[in-house]
Short mmCIF file of N, CA and C in Angstrom, two decimals:
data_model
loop_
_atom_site.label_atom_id
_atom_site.label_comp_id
_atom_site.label_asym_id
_atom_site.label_seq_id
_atom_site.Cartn_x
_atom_site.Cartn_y
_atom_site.Cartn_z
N UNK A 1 -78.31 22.89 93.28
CA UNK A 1 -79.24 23.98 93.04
C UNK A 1 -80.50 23.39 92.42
N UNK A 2 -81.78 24.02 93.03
CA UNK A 2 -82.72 23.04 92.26
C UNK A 2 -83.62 24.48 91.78
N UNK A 3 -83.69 24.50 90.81
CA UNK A 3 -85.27 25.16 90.00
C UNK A 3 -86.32 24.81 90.38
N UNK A 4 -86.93 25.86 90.56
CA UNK A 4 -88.72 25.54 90.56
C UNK A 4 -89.20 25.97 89.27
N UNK A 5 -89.94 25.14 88.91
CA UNK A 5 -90.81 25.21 88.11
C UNK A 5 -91.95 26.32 87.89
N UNK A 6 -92.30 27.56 87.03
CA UNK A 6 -93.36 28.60 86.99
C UNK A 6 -93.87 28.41 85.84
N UNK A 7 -95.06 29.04 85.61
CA UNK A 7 -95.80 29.26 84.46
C UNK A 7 -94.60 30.58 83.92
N UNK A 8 -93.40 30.83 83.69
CA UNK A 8 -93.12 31.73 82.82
C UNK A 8 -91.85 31.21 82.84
N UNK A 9 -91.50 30.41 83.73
CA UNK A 9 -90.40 29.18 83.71
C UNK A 9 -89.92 29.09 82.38
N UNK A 10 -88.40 29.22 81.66
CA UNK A 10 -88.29 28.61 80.36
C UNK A 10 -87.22 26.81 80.61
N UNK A 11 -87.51 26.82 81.83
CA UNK A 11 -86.98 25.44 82.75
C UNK A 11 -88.31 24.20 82.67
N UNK A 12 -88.72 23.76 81.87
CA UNK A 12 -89.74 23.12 82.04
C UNK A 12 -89.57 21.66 81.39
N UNK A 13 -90.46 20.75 81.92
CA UNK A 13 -89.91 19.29 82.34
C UNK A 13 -88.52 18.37 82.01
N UNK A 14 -88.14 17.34 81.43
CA UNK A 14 -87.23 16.69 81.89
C UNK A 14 -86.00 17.10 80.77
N UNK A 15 -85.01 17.27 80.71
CA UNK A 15 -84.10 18.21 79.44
C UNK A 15 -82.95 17.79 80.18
N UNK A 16 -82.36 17.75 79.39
CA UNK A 16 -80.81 17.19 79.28
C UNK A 16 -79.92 18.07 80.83
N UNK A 17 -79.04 17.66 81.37
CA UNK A 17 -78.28 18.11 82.17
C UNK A 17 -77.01 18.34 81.36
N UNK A 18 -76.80 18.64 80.34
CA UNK A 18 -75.42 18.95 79.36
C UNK A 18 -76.24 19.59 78.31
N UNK A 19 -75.23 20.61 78.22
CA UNK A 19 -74.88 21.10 76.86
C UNK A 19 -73.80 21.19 76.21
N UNK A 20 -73.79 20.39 75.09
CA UNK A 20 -72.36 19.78 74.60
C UNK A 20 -71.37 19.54 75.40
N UNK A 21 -71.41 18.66 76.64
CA UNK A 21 -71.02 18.14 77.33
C UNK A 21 -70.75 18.69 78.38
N UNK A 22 -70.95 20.65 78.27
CA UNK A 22 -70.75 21.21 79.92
C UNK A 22 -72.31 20.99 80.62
N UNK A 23 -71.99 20.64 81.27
CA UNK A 23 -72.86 20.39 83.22
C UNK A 23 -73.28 21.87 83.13
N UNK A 24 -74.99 22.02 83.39
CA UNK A 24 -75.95 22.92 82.98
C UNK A 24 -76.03 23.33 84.34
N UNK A 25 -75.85 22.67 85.44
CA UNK A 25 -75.77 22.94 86.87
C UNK A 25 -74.77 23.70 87.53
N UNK A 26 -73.71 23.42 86.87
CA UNK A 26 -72.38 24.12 87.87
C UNK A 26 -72.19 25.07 87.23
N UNK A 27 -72.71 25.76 86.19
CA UNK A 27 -72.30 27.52 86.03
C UNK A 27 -73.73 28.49 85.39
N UNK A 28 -73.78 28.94 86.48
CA UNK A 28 -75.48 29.68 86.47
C UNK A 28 -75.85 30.67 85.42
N UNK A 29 -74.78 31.49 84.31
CA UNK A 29 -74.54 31.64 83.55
C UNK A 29 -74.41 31.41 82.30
N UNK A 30 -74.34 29.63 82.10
CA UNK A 30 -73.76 29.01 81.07
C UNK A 30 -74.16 29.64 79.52
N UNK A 31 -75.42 30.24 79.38
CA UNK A 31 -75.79 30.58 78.17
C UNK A 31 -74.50 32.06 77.85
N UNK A 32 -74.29 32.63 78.32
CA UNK A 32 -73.40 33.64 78.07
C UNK A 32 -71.74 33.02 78.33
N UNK A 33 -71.73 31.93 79.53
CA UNK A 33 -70.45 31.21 78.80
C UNK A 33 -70.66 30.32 77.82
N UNK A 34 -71.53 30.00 77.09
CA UNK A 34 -71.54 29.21 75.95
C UNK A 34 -70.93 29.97 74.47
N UNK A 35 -71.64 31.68 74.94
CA UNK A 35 -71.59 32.50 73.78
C UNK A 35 -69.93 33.35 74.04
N UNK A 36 -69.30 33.19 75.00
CA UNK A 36 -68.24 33.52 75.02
C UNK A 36 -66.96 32.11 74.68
N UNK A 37 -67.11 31.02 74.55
CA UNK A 37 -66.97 30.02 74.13
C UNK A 37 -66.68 29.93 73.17
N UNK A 38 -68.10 30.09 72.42
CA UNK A 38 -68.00 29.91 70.73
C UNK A 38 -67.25 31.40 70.43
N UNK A 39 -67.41 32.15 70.75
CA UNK A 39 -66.26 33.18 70.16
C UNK A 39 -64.88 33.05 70.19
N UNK A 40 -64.78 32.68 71.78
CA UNK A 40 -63.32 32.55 71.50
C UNK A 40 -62.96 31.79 70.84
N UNK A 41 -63.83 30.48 70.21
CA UNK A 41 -63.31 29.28 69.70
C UNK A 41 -63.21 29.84 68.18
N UNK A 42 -63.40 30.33 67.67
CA UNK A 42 -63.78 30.70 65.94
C UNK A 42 -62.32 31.72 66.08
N UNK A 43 -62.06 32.92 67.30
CA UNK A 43 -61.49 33.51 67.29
C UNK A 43 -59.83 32.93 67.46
N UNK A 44 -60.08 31.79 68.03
CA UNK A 44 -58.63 31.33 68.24
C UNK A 44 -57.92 30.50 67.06
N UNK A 45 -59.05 30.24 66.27
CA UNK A 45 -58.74 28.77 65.22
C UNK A 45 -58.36 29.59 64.27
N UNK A 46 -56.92 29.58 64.00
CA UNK A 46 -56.55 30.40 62.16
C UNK A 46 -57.02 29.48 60.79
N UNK A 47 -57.21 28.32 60.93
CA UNK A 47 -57.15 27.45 59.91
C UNK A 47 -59.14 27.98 59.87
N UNK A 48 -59.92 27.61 60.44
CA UNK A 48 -61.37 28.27 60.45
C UNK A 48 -61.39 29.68 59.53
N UNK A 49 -60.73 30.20 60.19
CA UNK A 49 -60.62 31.73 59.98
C UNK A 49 -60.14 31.76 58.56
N UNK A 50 -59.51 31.33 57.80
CA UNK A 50 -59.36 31.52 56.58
C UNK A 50 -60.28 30.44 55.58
N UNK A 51 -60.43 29.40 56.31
CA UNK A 51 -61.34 28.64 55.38
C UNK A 51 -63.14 29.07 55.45
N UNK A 52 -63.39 29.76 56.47
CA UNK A 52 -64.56 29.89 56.48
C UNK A 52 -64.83 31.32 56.51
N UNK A 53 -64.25 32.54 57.17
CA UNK A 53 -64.31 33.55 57.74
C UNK A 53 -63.53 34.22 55.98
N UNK A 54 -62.79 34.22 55.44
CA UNK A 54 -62.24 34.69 54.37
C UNK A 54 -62.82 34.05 53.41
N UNK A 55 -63.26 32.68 53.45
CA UNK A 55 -64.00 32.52 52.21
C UNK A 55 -65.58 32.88 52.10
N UNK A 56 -66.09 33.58 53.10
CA UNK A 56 -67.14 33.62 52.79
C UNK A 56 -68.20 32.74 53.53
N UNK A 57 -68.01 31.67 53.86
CA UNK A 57 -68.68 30.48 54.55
C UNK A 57 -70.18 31.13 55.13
N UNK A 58 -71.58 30.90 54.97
CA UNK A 58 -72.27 31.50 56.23
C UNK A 58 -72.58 30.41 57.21
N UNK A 59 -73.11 31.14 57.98
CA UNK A 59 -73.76 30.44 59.28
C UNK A 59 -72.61 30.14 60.26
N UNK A 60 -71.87 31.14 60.03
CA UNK A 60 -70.52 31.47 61.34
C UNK A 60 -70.25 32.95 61.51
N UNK A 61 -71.01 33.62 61.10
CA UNK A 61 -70.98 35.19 61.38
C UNK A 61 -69.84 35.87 60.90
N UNK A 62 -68.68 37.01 61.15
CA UNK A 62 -67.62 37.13 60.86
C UNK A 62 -66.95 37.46 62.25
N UNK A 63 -65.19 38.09 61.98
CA UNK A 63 -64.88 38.77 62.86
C UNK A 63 -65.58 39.61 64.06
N UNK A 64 -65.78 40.71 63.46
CA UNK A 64 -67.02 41.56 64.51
C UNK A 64 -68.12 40.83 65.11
N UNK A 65 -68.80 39.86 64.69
CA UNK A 65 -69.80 39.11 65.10
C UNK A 65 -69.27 38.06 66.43
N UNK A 66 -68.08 37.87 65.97
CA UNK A 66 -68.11 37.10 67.18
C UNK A 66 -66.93 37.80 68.07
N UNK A 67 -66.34 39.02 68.09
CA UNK A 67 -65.94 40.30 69.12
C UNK A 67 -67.00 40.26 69.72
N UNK A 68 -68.61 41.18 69.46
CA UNK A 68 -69.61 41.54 69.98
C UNK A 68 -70.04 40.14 70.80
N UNK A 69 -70.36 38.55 70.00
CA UNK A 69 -70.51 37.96 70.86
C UNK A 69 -69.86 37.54 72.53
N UNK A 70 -68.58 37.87 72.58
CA UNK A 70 -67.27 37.94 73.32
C UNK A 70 -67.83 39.18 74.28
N UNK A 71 -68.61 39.64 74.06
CA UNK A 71 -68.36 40.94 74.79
C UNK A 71 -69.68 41.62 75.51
N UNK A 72 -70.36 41.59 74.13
CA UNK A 72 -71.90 41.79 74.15
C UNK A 72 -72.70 41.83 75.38
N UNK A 73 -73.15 40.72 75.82
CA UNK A 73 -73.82 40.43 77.38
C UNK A 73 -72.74 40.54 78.44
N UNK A 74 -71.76 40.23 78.18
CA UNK A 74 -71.48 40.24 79.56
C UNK A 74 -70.84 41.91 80.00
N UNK A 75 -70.04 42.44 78.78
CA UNK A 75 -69.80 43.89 78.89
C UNK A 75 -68.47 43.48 79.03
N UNK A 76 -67.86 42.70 78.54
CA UNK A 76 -66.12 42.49 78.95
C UNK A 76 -65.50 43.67 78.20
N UNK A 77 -65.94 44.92 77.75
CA UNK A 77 -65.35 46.08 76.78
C UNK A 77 -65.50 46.76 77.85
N UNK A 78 -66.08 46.69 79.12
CA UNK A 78 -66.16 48.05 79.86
C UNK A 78 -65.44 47.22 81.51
N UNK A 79 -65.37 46.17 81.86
CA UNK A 79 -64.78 45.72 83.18
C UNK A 79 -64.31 44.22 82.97
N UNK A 80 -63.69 43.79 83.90
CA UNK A 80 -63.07 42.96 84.45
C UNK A 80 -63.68 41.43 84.24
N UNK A 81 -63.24 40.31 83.26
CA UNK A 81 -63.89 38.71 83.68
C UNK A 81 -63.65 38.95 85.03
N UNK A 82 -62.80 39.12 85.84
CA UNK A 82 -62.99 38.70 87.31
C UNK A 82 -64.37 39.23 88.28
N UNK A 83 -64.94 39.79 87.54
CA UNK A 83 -66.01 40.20 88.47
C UNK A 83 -67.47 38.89 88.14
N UNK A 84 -66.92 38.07 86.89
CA UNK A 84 -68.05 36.76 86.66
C UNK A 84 -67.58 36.01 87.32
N UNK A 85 -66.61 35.59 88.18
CA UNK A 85 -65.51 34.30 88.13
C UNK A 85 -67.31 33.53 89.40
N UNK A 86 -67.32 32.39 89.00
CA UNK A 86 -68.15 31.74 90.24
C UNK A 86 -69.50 31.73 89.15
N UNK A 87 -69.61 32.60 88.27
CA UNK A 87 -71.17 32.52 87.66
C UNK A 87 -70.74 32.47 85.84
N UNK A 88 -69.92 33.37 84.90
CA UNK A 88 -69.66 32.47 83.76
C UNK A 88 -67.95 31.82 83.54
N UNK A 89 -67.43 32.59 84.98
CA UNK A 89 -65.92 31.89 84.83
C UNK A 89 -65.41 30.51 86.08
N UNK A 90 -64.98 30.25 86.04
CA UNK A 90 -64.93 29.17 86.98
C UNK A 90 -63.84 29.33 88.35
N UNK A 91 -62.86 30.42 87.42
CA UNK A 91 -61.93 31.20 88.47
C UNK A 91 -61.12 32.25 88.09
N UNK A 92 -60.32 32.21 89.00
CA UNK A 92 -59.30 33.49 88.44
C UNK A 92 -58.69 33.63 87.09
N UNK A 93 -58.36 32.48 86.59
CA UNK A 93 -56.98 32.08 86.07
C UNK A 93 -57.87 32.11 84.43
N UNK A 94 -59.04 31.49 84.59
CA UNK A 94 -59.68 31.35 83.19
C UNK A 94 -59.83 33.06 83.42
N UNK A 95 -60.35 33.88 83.75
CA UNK A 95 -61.11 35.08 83.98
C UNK A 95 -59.33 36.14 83.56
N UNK A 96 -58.46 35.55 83.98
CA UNK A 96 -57.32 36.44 83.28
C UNK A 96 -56.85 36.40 82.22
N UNK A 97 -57.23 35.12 81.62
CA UNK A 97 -56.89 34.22 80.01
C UNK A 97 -57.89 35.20 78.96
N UNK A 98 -59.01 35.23 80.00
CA UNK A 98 -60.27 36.17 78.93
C UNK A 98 -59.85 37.43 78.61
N UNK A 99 -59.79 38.15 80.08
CA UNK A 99 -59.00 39.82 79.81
C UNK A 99 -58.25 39.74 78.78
N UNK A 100 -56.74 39.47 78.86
CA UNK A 100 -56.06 39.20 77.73
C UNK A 100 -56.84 39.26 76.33
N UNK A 101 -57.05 37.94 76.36
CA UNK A 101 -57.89 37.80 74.61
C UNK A 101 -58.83 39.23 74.27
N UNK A 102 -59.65 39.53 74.97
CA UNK A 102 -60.45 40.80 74.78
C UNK A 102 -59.52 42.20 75.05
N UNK A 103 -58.78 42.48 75.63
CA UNK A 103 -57.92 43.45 75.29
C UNK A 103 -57.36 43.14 73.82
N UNK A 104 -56.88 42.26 73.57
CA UNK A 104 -56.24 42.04 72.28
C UNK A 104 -56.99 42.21 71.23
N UNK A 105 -58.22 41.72 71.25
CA UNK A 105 -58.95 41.47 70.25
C UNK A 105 -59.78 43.27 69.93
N UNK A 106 -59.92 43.30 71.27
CA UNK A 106 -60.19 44.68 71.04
C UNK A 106 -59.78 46.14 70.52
N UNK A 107 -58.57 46.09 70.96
CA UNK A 107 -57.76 46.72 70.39
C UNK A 107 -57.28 46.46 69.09
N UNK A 108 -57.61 45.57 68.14
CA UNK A 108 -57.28 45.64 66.69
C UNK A 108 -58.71 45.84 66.03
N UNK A 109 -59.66 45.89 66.83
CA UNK A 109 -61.05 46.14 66.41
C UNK A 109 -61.09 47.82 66.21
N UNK A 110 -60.66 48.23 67.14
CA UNK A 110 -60.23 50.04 67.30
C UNK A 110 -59.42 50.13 66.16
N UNK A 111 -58.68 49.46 65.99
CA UNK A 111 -57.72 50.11 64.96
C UNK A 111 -58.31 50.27 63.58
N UNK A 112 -58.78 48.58 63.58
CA UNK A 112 -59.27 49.01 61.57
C UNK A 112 -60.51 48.99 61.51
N UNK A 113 -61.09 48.85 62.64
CA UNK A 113 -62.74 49.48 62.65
C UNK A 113 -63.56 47.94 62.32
N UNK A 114 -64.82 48.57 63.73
CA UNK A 114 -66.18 47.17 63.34
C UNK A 114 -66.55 46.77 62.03
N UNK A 115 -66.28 47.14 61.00
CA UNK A 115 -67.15 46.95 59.69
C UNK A 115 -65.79 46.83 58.70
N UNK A 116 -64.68 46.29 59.15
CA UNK A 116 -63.20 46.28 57.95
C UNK A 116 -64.03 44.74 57.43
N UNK A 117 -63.68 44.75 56.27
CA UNK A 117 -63.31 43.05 55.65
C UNK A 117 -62.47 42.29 56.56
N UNK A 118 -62.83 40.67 57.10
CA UNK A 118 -62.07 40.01 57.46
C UNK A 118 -60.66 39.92 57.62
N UNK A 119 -60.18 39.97 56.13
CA UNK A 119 -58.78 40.46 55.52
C UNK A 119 -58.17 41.55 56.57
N UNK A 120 -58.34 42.57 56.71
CA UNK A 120 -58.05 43.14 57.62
C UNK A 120 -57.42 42.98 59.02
N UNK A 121 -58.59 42.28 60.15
CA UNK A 121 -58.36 42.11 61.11
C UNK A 121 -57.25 41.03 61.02
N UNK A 122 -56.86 39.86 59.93
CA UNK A 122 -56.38 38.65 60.11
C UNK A 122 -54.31 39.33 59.39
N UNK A 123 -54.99 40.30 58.94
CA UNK A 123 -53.56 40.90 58.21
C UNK A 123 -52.51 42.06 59.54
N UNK A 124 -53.94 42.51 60.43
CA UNK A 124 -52.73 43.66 61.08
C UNK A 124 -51.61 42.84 62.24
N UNK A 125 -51.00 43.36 62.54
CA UNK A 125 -49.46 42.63 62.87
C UNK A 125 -50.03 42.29 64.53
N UNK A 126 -50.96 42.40 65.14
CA UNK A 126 -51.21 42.21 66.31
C UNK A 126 -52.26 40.94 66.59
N UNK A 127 -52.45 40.83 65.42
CA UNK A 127 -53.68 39.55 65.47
C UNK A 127 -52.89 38.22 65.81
N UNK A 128 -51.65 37.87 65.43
CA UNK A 128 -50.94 36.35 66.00
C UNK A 128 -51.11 36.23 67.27
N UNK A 129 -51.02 37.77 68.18
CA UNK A 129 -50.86 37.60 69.42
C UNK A 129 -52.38 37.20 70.00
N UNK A 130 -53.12 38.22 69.58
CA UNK A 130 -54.90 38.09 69.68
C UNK A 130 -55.13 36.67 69.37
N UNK A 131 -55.03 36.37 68.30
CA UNK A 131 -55.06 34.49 68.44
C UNK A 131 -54.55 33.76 69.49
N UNK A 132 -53.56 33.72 70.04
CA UNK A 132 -52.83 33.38 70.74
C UNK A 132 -53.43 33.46 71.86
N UNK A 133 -54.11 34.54 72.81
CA UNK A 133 -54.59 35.00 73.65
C UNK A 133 -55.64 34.09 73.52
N UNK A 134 -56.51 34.01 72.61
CA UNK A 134 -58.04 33.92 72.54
C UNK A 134 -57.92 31.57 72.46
N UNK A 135 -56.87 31.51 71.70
CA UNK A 135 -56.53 30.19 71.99
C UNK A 135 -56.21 29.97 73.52
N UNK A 136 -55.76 30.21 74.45
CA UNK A 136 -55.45 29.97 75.66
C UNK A 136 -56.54 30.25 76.41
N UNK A 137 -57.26 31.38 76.39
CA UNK A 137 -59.04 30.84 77.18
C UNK A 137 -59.64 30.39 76.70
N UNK A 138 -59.32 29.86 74.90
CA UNK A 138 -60.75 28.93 75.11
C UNK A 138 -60.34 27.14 75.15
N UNK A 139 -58.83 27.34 74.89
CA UNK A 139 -58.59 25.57 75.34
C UNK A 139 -58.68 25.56 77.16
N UNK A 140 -58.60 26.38 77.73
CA UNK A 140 -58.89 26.55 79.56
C UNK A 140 -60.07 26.40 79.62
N UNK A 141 -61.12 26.81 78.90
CA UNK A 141 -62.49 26.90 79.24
C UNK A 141 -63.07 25.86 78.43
N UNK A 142 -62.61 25.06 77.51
CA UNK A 142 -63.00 23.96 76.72
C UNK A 142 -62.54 22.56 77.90
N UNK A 143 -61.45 22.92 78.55
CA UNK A 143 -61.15 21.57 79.67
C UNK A 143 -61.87 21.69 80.39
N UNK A 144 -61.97 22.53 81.32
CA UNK A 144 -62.70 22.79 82.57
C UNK A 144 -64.01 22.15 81.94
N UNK A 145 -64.21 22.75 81.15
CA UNK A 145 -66.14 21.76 80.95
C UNK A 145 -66.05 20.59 79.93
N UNK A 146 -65.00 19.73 80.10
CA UNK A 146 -64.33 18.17 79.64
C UNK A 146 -65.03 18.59 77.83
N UNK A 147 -64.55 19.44 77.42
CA UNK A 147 -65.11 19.84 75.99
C UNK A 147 -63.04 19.35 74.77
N UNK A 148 -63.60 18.88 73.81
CA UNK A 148 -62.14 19.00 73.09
C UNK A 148 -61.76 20.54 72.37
N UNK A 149 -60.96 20.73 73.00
CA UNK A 149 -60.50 22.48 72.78
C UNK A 149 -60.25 22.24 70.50
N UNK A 150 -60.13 21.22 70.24
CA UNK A 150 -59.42 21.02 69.16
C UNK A 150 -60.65 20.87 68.05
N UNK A 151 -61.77 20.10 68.44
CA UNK A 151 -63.05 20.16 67.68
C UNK A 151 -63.08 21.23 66.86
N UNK A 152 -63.75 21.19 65.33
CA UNK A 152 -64.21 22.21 64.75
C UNK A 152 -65.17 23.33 65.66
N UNK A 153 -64.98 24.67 65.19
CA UNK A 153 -66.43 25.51 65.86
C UNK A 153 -67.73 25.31 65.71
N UNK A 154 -68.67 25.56 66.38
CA UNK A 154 -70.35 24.91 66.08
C UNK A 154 -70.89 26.23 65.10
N UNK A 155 -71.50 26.21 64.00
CA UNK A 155 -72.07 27.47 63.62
C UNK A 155 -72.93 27.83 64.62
N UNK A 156 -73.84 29.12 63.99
CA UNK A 156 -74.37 30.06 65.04
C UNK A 156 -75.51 29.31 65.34
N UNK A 157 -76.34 28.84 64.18
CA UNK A 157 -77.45 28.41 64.50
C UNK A 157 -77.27 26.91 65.30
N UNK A 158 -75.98 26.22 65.38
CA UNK A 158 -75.86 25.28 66.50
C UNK A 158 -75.62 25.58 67.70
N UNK A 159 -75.25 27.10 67.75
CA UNK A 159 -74.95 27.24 68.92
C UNK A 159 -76.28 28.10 69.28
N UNK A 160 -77.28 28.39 68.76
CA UNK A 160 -78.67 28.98 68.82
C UNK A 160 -79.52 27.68 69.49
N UNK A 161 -79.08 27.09 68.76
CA UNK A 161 -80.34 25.03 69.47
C UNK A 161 -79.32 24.64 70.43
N UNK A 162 -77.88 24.61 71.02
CA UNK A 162 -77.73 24.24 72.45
C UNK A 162 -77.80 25.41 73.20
N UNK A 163 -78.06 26.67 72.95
CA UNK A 163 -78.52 27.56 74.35
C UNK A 163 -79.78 28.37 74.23
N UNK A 164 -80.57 27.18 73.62
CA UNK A 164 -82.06 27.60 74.14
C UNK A 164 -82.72 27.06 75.06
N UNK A 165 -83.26 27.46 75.67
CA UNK A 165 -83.94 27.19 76.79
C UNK A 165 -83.92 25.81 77.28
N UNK A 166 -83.36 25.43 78.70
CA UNK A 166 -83.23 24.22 78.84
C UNK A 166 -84.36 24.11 80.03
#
């Protein structure tokens, strides 16, 4: 796929072909799979989640912050990953790993509400599974783009400087 270059272009001269090691070419999307990425990744990690997310930590948003990121652009609260598969999913199989995690995650968001304390979401009895879920698309979607599923999460503002404008 090649870009042309415009005066309103945010594609302009020579810039890296990776972002944090996924290939900027093979998914036309990548800025919204980047931001579904870092969610699931914060969302899947329990050891994060209590050291940073319960203590307070900034510059990783909270729970709700990174639901909405998960969800936000692409609308995964109202249809199907399978309708991205080819533009932010790569196929079926990652695109059913996602459903999952976002049903899960969603549904404990309904329960104790967008605005509970952390404590909350990490205490109701459905969240092991929601982890669980949200760990399995994002170590699928951390291989597929040769990423280590196991790495710490990037804060926001790192993940603000790799999906700006390439």
């Amino acid at each position: 796929m090649t870009v042309q270059g415009s005066e309103n272009s945010s594609r302009r001269g020579r810039r890296s072909s990776t972002m944090g090691g996924m290939p900027l070419n093979d998914m036309p999307w990548w800025r919204w799979r980047s931001n579904v990425r870092s969610a699931l990744h914060m969302l899947s990690d329990p050891v994060f989640q209590r050291e940073v997310w319960l203590a307070g930590v900034d510059g990783y948003g909270d729970v709700t912050d990174a639901v909405y990121r998960l969800v936000e652009d692409t609308w995964l609260d109202n249809w199907s990953a399978e309708k991205y598969v080819g533009t932010i999913f790569r196929d079926s199989q990652e695109a059913a790993l996602v459903d999952t995690a976002v049903l899960r995650l969603l549904r404990i968001m309904h329960q104790v509400g967008p605005d509970a304390p952390v404590a909350a979401y990490l205490d109701n009895p459905g969240w092991p599974d929601a982890v669980r879920a949200a760990r399995d698309a994002h170590v699928r979607m951390s291989v597929s783009d040769g990423d280590d599923p196991d790495a710490a999460p990037k804060s926001l503002e790192v993940l603000r400087i790799l999906t700006r404008s390439v």
